PDB file of C-alpha atoms in Angstrom:
ATOM      1  CA  UNK A 164       1.730  16.840  11.321  1.00 83.00           C
ATOM      2  CA  UNK A 165      -0.106  13.735  12.499  1.00 90.00           C
ATOM      3  CA  UNK A 166      -0.512  11.270   9.515  1.00 95.00           C
ATOM      4  CA  UNK A 167      -3.115   8.975  10.051  1.00 95.00           C
ATOM      5  CA  UNK A 168      -2.073   5.144   7.950  1.00 96.00           C
ATOM      6  CA  UNK A 169      -4.823   3.733   6.625  1.00 94.00           C
ATOM      7  CA  UNK A 170      -3.515   0.690   7.896  1.00 92.00           C
ATOM      8  CA  UNK A 171      -4.197  -2.178  10.775  1.00 90.00           C
ATOM      9  CA  UNK A 172      -0.849  -4.407   9.226  1.00 86.00           C
ATOM     10  CA  UNK A 173       1.942  -3.850  11.554  1.00 88.00           C
ATOM     11  CA  UNK A 174       4.333  -4.550   8.422  1.00 83.00           C
ATOM     12  CA  UNK A 175       3.556  -2.398   6.258  1.00 86.00           C
ATOM     13  CA  UNK A 176       3.306   0.685   9.041  1.00 91.00           C
ATOM     14  CA  UNK A 177       6.505   0.153  10.108  1.00 89.00           C
ATOM     15  CA  UNK A 178       8.412  -0.084   6.000  1.00 86.00           C
ATOM     16  CA  UNK A 179       5.625   2.884   5.604  1.00 92.00           C
ATOM     17  CA  UNK A 180       7.356   5.239   8.794  1.00 92.00           C
ATOM     18  CA  UNK A 181      10.831   3.907   7.919  1.00 88.00           C
ATOM     19  CA  UNK A 182      10.058   5.534   4.770  1.00 89.00           C
ATOM     20  CA  UNK A 183       8.913   9.118   5.254  1.00 92.00           C
ATOM     21  CA  UNK A 184      11.723   9.212   8.564  1.00 87.00           C
ATOM     22  CA  UNK A 185      11.102  11.444  11.183  1.00 85.00           C
ATOM     23  CA  UNK A 186       8.508  14.807  12.141  1.00 86.00           C
ATOM     24  CA  UNK A 187       5.811  13.738  11.587  1.00 90.00           C
ATOM     25  CA  UNK A 188       3.792  11.426  14.850  1.00 92.00           C
ATOM     26  CA  UNK A 189       1.883   7.933  13.727  1.00 95.00           C
ATOM     27  CA  UNK A 190      -1.026   7.414  13.548  1.00 94.00           C
ATOM     28  CA  UNK A 191      -2.788   3.990  12.726  1.00 95.00           C
ATOM     29  CA  UNK A 192      -5.877   2.534  12.497  1.00 94.00           C
ATOM     30  CA  UNK A 193      -5.336   0.542  15.107  1.00 94.00           C
ATOM     31  CA  UNK A 194      -6.170   3.608  16.637  1.00 93.00           C
ATOM     32  CA  UNK A 195      -8.594   3.965  15.704  1.00 92.00           C
ATOM     33  CA  UNK A 196     -10.777   0.734  16.351  1.00 92.00           C
ATOM     34  CA  UNK A 197     -14.491   2.174  15.103  1.00 92.00           C
ATOM     35  CA  UNK A 198     -13.335   3.026  12.107  1.00 92.00           C
ATOM     36  CA  UNK A 199     -14.657   1.847   9.349  1.00 90.00           C
ATOM     37  CA  UNK A 200     -13.447  -0.898   6.801  1.00 90.00           C
ATOM     38  CA  UNK A 201     -13.837  -0.523   3.543  1.00 92.00           C
ATOM     39  CA  UNK A 202     -14.216  -2.537   0.238  1.00 90.00           C
ATOM     40  CA  UNK A 203     -11.152  -2.296  -1.353  1.00 89.00           C
ATOM     41  CA  UNK A 204     -13.515  -3.381  -4.472  1.00 92.00           C
ATOM     42  CA  UNK A 205     -11.711  -1.424  -7.557  1.00 96.00           C
ATOM     43  CA  UNK A 206      -9.954  -2.526 -10.041  1.00 96.00           C
ATOM     44  CA  UNK A 207      -7.147  -0.290 -10.200  1.00 97.00           C
ATOM     45  CA  UNK A 208      -4.495   0.824  -7.050  1.00 97.00           C
ATOM     46  CA  UNK A 209      -5.192   4.045  -7.363  1.00 97.00           C
ATOM     47  CA  UNK A 210      -8.864   2.949  -6.911  1.00 96.00           C
ATOM     48  CA  UNK A 211      -8.726   0.864  -4.503  1.00 96.00           C
ATOM     49  CA  UNK A 212      -6.492   4.003  -2.663  1.00 97.00           C
ATOM     50  CA  UNK A 213      -8.133   6.331  -3.080  1.00 96.00           C
ATOM     51  CA  UNK A 214     -11.776   4.988  -1.766  1.00 95.00           C
ATOM     52  CA  UNK A 215      -9.493   4.186   1.685  1.00 95.00           C
ATOM     53  CA  UNK A 216      -8.058   7.334   1.962  1.00 95.00           C
ATOM     54  CA  UNK A 217     -11.211   9.971   1.268  1.00 93.00           C
ATOM     55  CA  UNK A 218     -13.289   6.794   3.364  1.00 92.00           C
ATOM     56  CA  UNK A 219     -10.625   8.292   6.621  1.00 93.00           C
ATOM     57  CA  UNK A 220     -10.537  11.611   6.581  1.00 91.00           C
ATOM     58  CA  UNK A 221     -14.553  11.049   5.682  1.00 89.00           C
ATOM     59  CA  UNK A 222     -15.292   8.824   9.095  1.00 90.00           C
ATOM     60  CA  UNK A 223     -12.197  11.628  11.091  1.00 89.00           C
ATOM     61  CA  UNK A 224     -14.104  14.406   9.704  1.00 83.00           C
ATOM     62  CA  UNK A 225     -16.963  12.937  11.402  1.00 79.00           C
ATOM     63  CA  UNK A 226     -15.348  13.130  14.479  1.00 73.00           C
ATOM     64  CA  UNK A 227     -14.505  16.791  14.716  1.00 57.00           C
ATOM     65  CA  UNK A 228     -16.906  16.761  17.603  1.00 51.00           C
ATOM     66  CA  UNK A 229     -14.699  15.186  19.594  1.00 49.00           C
ATOM     67  CA  UNK A 230     -11.337  17.550  19.213  1.00 48.00           C
ATOM     68  CA  UNK A 231      -9.054  14.583  18.539  1.00 52.00           C
ATOM     69  CA  UNK A 232      -9.183  14.338  14.994  1.00 49.00           C
ATOM     70  CA  UNK A 233      -8.649  17.962  13.568  1.00 52.00           C
ATOM     71  CA  UNK A 234      -4.921  18.756  11.310  1.00 69.00           C
ATOM     72  CA  UNK A 235      -4.593  14.879   9.848  1.00 85.00           C
ATOM     73  CA  UNK A 236      -2.983  13.640   6.518  1.00 93.00           C
ATOM     74  CA  UNK A 237      -4.649  10.564   6.095  1.00 95.00           C
ATOM     75  CA  UNK A 238      -2.630   7.815   4.337  1.00 97.00           C
ATOM     76  CA  UNK A 239      -3.575   5.568   2.435  1.00 96.00           C
ATOM     77  CA  UNK A 240      -2.361   2.261   0.018  1.00 95.00           C
ATOM     78  CA  UNK A 241      -2.747  -0.422  -2.333  1.00 95.00           C
ATOM     79  CA  UNK A 242      -0.295  -2.698  -3.931  1.00 95.00           C
ATOM     80  CA  UNK A 243       0.311  -6.055  -5.089  1.00 96.00           C
ATOM     81  CA  UNK A 244       1.961  -8.328  -7.685  1.00 98.00           C
ATOM     82  CA  UNK A 245       1.411  -7.594 -11.407  1.00 98.00           C
ATOM     83  CA  UNK A 246       3.667 -10.477 -13.599  1.00 98.00           C
ATOM     84  CA  UNK A 247       3.166 -10.215 -17.215  1.00 98.00           C
ATOM     85  CA  UNK A 248       2.179 -13.897 -17.647  1.00 98.00           C
ATOM     86  CA  UNK A 249      -0.203 -13.797 -15.844  1.00 98.00           C
ATOM     87  CA  UNK A 250      -1.430 -11.103 -17.438  1.00 97.00           C
ATOM     88  CA  UNK A 251      -1.154  -8.492 -14.712  1.00 97.00           C
ATOM     89  CA  UNK A 252      -2.793 -11.308 -12.178  1.00 97.00           C
ATOM     90  CA  UNK A 253      -2.752 -11.310  -9.818  1.00 98.00           C
ATOM     91  CA  UNK A 254      -2.400  -7.711  -9.229  1.00 97.00           C
ATOM     92  CA  UNK A 255      -6.183  -5.525  -6.994  1.00 96.00           C
ATOM     93  CA  UNK A 256      -6.591  -8.951  -5.959  1.00 95.00           C
ATOM     94  CA  UNK A 257      -1.771  -9.660  -4.594  1.00 96.00           C
ATOM     95  CA  UNK A 258      -3.719 -10.056  -1.073  1.00 92.00           C
ATOM     96  CA  UNK A 259      -6.235 -12.760  -1.247  1.00 93.00           C
ATOM     97  CA  UNK A 260      -5.291 -14.746  -5.366  1.00 95.00           C
ATOM     98  CA  UNK A 261      -5.212 -18.707  -3.615  1.00 94.00           C
ATOM     99  CA  UNK A 262      -8.871 -17.944  -1.990  1.00 91.00           C
ATOM    100  CA  UNK A 263     -10.639 -17.138  -4.922  1.00 90.00           C
ATOM    101  CA  UNK A 264      -9.829 -20.098  -6.185  1.00 87.00           C
ATOM    102  CA  UNK A 265     -12.582 -20.668  -2.737  1.00 81.00           C
ATOM    103  CA  UNK A 266     -14.888 -18.040  -3.216  1.00 76.00           C
ATOM    104  CA  UNK A 267     -13.689 -16.499  -0.597  1.00 67.00           C
ATOM    105  CA  UNK A 268     -13.623 -12.917  -0.067  1.00 70.00           C
ATOM    106  CA  UNK A 269     -10.863 -12.480   2.185  1.00 80.00           C
ATOM    107  CA  UNK A 270      -8.059 -12.588   2.323  1.00 87.00           C
ATOM    108  CA  UNK A 271      -5.380 -15.945   2.442  1.00 91.00           C
ATOM    109  CA  UNK A 272      -2.019 -17.459   3.443  1.00 94.00           C
ATOM    110  CA  UNK A 273       1.504 -15.345   1.923  1.00 94.00           C
ATOM    111  CA  UNK A 274       2.236 -19.430   1.645  1.00 95.00           C
ATOM    112  CA  UNK A 275      -0.782 -19.718   0.191  1.00 95.00           C
ATOM    113  CA  UNK A 276      -0.886 -16.926  -2.211  1.00 97.00           C
ATOM    114  CA  UNK A 277       3.250 -17.769  -3.213  1.00 97.00           C
ATOM    115  CA  UNK A 278       2.245 -21.774  -4.094  1.00 97.00           C
ATOM    116  CA  UNK A 279      -0.822 -20.475  -6.399  1.00 97.00           C
ATOM    117  CA  UNK A 280       1.308 -17.865  -7.936  1.00 98.00           C
ATOM    118  CA  UNK A 281       4.807 -21.063  -8.580  1.00 98.00           C
ATOM    119  CA  UNK A 282       2.545 -23.409  -9.739  1.00 97.00           C
ATOM    120  CA  UNK A 283       0.549 -20.945 -12.067  1.00 98.00           C
ATOM    121  CA  UNK A 284       4.637 -20.507 -14.055  1.00 98.00           C
ATOM    122  CA  UNK A 285       5.336 -23.565 -13.250  1.00 97.00           C
ATOM    123  CA  UNK A 286       7.766 -24.591 -16.130  1.00 96.00           C
ATOM    124  CA  UNK A 287       8.533 -20.881 -16.898  1.00 97.00           C
ATOM    125  CA  UNK A 288      11.610 -20.110 -18.344  1.00 97.00           C
ATOM    126  CA  UNK A 289      12.937 -16.755 -16.257  1.00 95.00           C
ATOM    127  CA  UNK A 290      12.616 -14.502 -19.776  1.00 96.00           C
ATOM    128  CA  UNK A 291       8.835 -15.254 -19.623  1.00 97.00           C
ATOM    129  CA  UNK A 292       8.894 -14.207 -15.677  1.00 98.00           C
ATOM    130  CA  UNK A 293       9.524 -10.301 -15.462  1.00 98.00           C
ATOM    131  CA  UNK A 294       6.756  -8.813 -12.758  1.00 98.00           C
ATOM    132  CA  UNK A 295       7.105  -6.086 -10.888  1.00 98.00           C
ATOM    133  CA  UNK A 296       5.246  -4.877  -8.357  1.00 98.00           C
ATOM    134  CA  UNK A 297       3.378  -1.289  -8.278  1.00 98.00           C
ATOM    135  CA  UNK A 298       2.249   0.273  -5.174  1.00 97.00           C
ATOM    136  CA  UNK A 299      -0.175   3.909  -5.298  1.00 98.00           C
ATOM    137  CA  UNK A 300      -0.571   6.329  -2.116  1.00 98.00           C
ATOM    138  CA  UNK A 301      -3.606   7.674  -1.369  1.00 97.00           C
ATOM    139  CA  UNK A 302      -3.063  11.397   0.629  1.00 97.00           C
ATOM    140  CA  UNK A 303      -6.129  13.553   2.145  1.00 94.00           C
ATOM    141  CA  UNK A 304      -6.505  16.186   3.590  1.00 88.00           C
ATOM    142  CA  UNK A 305      -8.871  16.854   7.003  1.00 84.00           C
ATOM    143  CA  UNK A 306      -9.477  19.789   7.749  1.00 69.00           C
ATOM    144  CA  UNK A 307     -11.587  21.517   9.897  1.00 55.00           C
ATOM    145  CA  UNK A 308     -12.078  24.982   9.145  1.00 49.00           C
ATOM    146  CA  UNK A 309     -14.418  23.609   6.051  1.00 43.00           C
ATOM    147  CA  UNK A 310     -18.289  24.703   6.996  1.00 37.00           C
ATOM    148  CA  UNK A 311     -19.641  21.371   5.846  1.00 42.00           C
ATOM    149  CA  UNK A 312     -20.943  18.468   6.637  1.00 40.00           C
ATOM    150  CA  UNK A 313     -18.857  14.505   5.350  1.00 38.00           C
ATOM    151  CA  UNK A 314     -20.504  13.610   2.475  1.00 39.00           C
ATOM    152  CA  UNK A 315     -23.284  10.620   2.921  1.00 39.00           C
ATOM    153  CA  UNK A 316     -20.990   8.168   1.377  1.00 45.00           C
ATOM    154  CA  UNK A 317     -18.613   8.397   2.996  1.00 44.00           C
ATOM    155  CA  UNK A 318     -16.487   6.399   0.615  1.00 45.00           C
ATOM    156  CA  UNK A 319     -15.977   9.434  -1.558  1.00 48.00           C
ATOM    157  CA  UNK A 320     -14.920  12.940  -1.730  1.00 45.00           C
ATOM    158  CA  UNK A 321     -17.348  15.606  -1.505  1.00 46.00           C
ATOM    159  CA  UNK A 322     -17.095  19.091  -1.344  1.00 43.00           C
ATOM    160  CA  UNK A 323     -14.890  19.327   1.743  1.00 53.00           C
ATOM    161  CA  UNK A 324     -13.190  16.761   0.822  1.00 61.00           C
ATOM    162  CA  UNK A 325     -11.459  16.820  -2.260  1.00 69.00           C
ATOM    163  CA  UNK A 326      -9.878  14.115  -4.178  1.00 83.00           C
ATOM    164  CA  UNK A 327      -7.247  12.420  -2.653  1.00 93.00           C
ATOM    165  CA  UNK A 328      -3.543  13.225  -4.406  1.00 95.00           C
ATOM    166  CA  UNK A 329      -1.926  10.134  -5.452  1.00 98.00           C
ATOM    167  CA  UNK A 330       1.403   8.888  -5.646  1.00 98.00           C
ATOM    168  CA  UNK A 331       2.672   6.450  -7.418  1.00 98.00           C
ATOM    169  CA  UNK A 332       5.931   3.585  -7.261  1.00 98.00           C
ATOM    170  CA  UNK A 333       7.251   0.014  -9.267  1.00 98.00           C
ATOM    171  CA  UNK A 334      10.141  -1.988  -8.810  1.00 98.00           C
ATOM    172  CA  UNK A 335      10.772  -4.154 -12.054  1.00 98.00           C
ATOM    173  CA  UNK A 336      12.014  -7.367 -11.345  1.00 98.00           C
ATOM    174  CA  UNK A 337      10.952 -11.502 -12.617  1.00 98.00           C
ATOM    175  CA  UNK A 338       9.979 -14.150 -10.285  1.00 98.00           C
ATOM    176  CA  UNK A 339      12.067 -17.154  -8.661  1.00 98.00           C
ATOM    177  CA  UNK A 340      11.252 -20.660  -9.619  1.00 96.00           C
ATOM    178  CA  UNK A 341      10.744 -21.441  -5.971  1.00 96.00           C
ATOM    179  CA  UNK A 342      11.284 -18.413  -2.052  1.00 96.00           C
ATOM    180  CA  UNK A 343      14.457 -17.296   0.005  1.00 97.00           C
ATOM    181  CA  UNK A 344      14.855 -14.998   1.507  1.00 95.00           C
ATOM    182  CA  UNK A 345      13.373 -14.794   5.506  1.00 90.00           C
ATOM    183  CA  UNK A 346      11.716 -11.599   5.956  1.00 85.00           C
ATOM    184  CA  UNK A 347       9.621  -9.770   4.114  1.00 80.00           C
ATOM    185  CA  UNK A 348       5.996 -11.022   3.426  1.00 87.00           C
ATOM    186  CA  UNK A 349       3.903 -11.093   0.872  1.00 92.00           C
ATOM    187  CA  UNK A 350       5.433 -12.362  -2.151  1.00 96.00           C
ATOM    188  CA  UNK A 351       9.241 -11.145  -1.365  1.00 95.00           C
ATOM    189  CA  UNK A 352      10.812 -14.462  -1.156  1.00 97.00           C
ATOM    190  CA  UNK A 353       9.930 -14.843  -4.297  1.00 98.00           C
ATOM    191  CA  UNK A 354      10.820 -11.623  -5.581  1.00 98.00           C
ATOM    192  CA  UNK A 355      14.110 -11.191  -7.566  1.00 98.00           C
ATOM    193  CA  UNK A 356      14.460  -7.286  -8.082  1.00 98.00           C
ATOM    194  CA  UNK A 357      16.701  -5.869 -10.924  1.00 97.00           C
ATOM    195  CA  UNK A 358      19.993  -5.175 -11.210  1.00 96.00           C
ATOM    196  CA  UNK A 359      19.941  -7.417  -7.880  1.00 97.00           C
ATOM    197  CA  UNK A 360      21.289 -10.696  -7.106  1.00 97.00           C
ATOM    198  CA  UNK A 361      19.165 -10.712  -4.391  1.00 97.00           C
ATOM    199  CA  UNK A 362      14.979 -11.905  -3.306  1.00 97.00           C
ATOM    200  CA  UNK A 363      13.121  -8.802  -1.265  1.00 96.00           C
ATOM    201  CA  UNK A 364      13.052 -11.363   1.242  1.00 95.00           C
ATOM    202  CA  UNK A 365      16.895 -11.738   1.098  1.00 97.00           C
ATOM    203  CA  UNK A 366      18.345  -7.523   1.266  1.00 95.00           C
ATOM    204  CA  UNK A 367      17.445  -6.491   4.035  1.00 88.00           C
ATOM    205  CA  UNK A 368      15.601  -3.762   4.458  1.00 86.00           C
ATOM    206  CA  UNK A 369      17.388  -0.797   4.523  1.00 88.00           C
ATOM    207  CA  UNK A 370      17.599  -1.622   0.591  1.00 92.00           C
ATOM    208  CA  UNK A 371      14.456  -2.665   0.117  1.00 90.00           C
ATOM    209  CA  UNK A 372      13.127   0.833   1.752  1.00 86.00           C
ATOM    210  CA  UNK A 373      15.113   2.923  -0.880  1.00 91.00           C
ATOM    211  CA  UNK A 374      13.676   0.449  -4.126  1.00 95.00           C
ATOM    212  CA  UNK A 375      11.196  -1.354  -4.073  1.00 94.00           C
ATOM    213  CA  UNK A 376       7.716   0.204  -5.147  1.00 96.00           C
ATOM    214  CA  UNK A 377       6.256   1.567  -2.014  1.00 93.00           C
ATOM    215  CA  UNK A 378       9.572   3.513  -1.288  1.00 93.00           C
ATOM    216  CA  UNK A 379       9.798   4.783  -4.877  1.00 96.00           C
ATOM    217  CA  UNK A 380       6.224   6.208  -4.368  1.00 97.00           C
ATOM    218  CA  UNK A 381       6.693   7.228  -0.264  1.00 96.00           C
ATOM    219  CA  UNK A 382       9.431   9.384  -1.677  1.00 95.00           C
ATOM    220  CA  UNK A 383       7.194  11.259  -3.832  1.00 96.00           C
ATOM    221  CA  UNK A 384       4.973  12.094  -0.539  1.00 96.00           C
ATOM    222  CA  UNK A 385       7.381  12.737   1.248  1.00 93.00           C
ATOM    223  CA  UNK A 386       9.219  15.503  -1.120  1.00 94.00           C
ATOM    224  CA  UNK A 387       5.334  16.996  -2.108  1.00 94.00           C
ATOM    225  CA  UNK A 388       5.308  17.066   2.634  1.00 91.00           C
ATOM    226  CA  UNK A 389       8.165  18.547   3.073  1.00 88.00           C
ATOM    227  CA  UNK A 390       7.364  21.619   0.299  1.00 88.00           C
ATOM    228  CA  UNK A 391       4.236  21.622   1.512  1.00 81.00           C
ATOM    229  CA  UNK A 392       5.385  22.605   5.029  1.00 61.00           C
ATOM    230  CA  UNK A 393       7.052  25.910   2.849  1.00 65.00           C
ATOM    231  CA  UNK A 394       4.093  26.943   1.028  1.00 55.00           C
TER     232      UNK A 394
END
């Protein structure tokens, strides 16, 4: 089975492949340089993930004539950090948290995002620094056996593209007052998951890929894929 991962992020790709395991042929947007870039303008992780999966599936459906895109599942996700003391922020703006202050629409560097978060939480005691990582994975099927055309608006599911299936995972924890660890990416050096004494950036891939928000969402997806294969 071919899974097309709707990302160009090498770190995310590696994590997804590790969590889903063997038995799949993985392709990413790096394999499809002409794939559309989808604006993540939805107010929820689920909305953004579904929009990306539907858009890529519609685009691949339009390439049916090239003979290279059949029998694929498109996998897209959206994830981020929700800090209780900030009313759930940065949320869907996690990747561009610092850039929001400059009116920019691109992603910020990890260092800038982490610096902004630490500044906003400065002085708060540990019990008020609770947070969680949330991930929603959306899966859309690209089926060329249906005799109809892709929708005009590739961001919306149409007759050939039913609404993507959604799988969600969360990991509860709290935000430290200084970064620890040098692995991982994003807010990992600041996030201490419940029940652990090491941050996501210290735990190492083996443990993180068992307890992370993305790992939990992908575990549900993996179970669905396995059951689907038995049908």
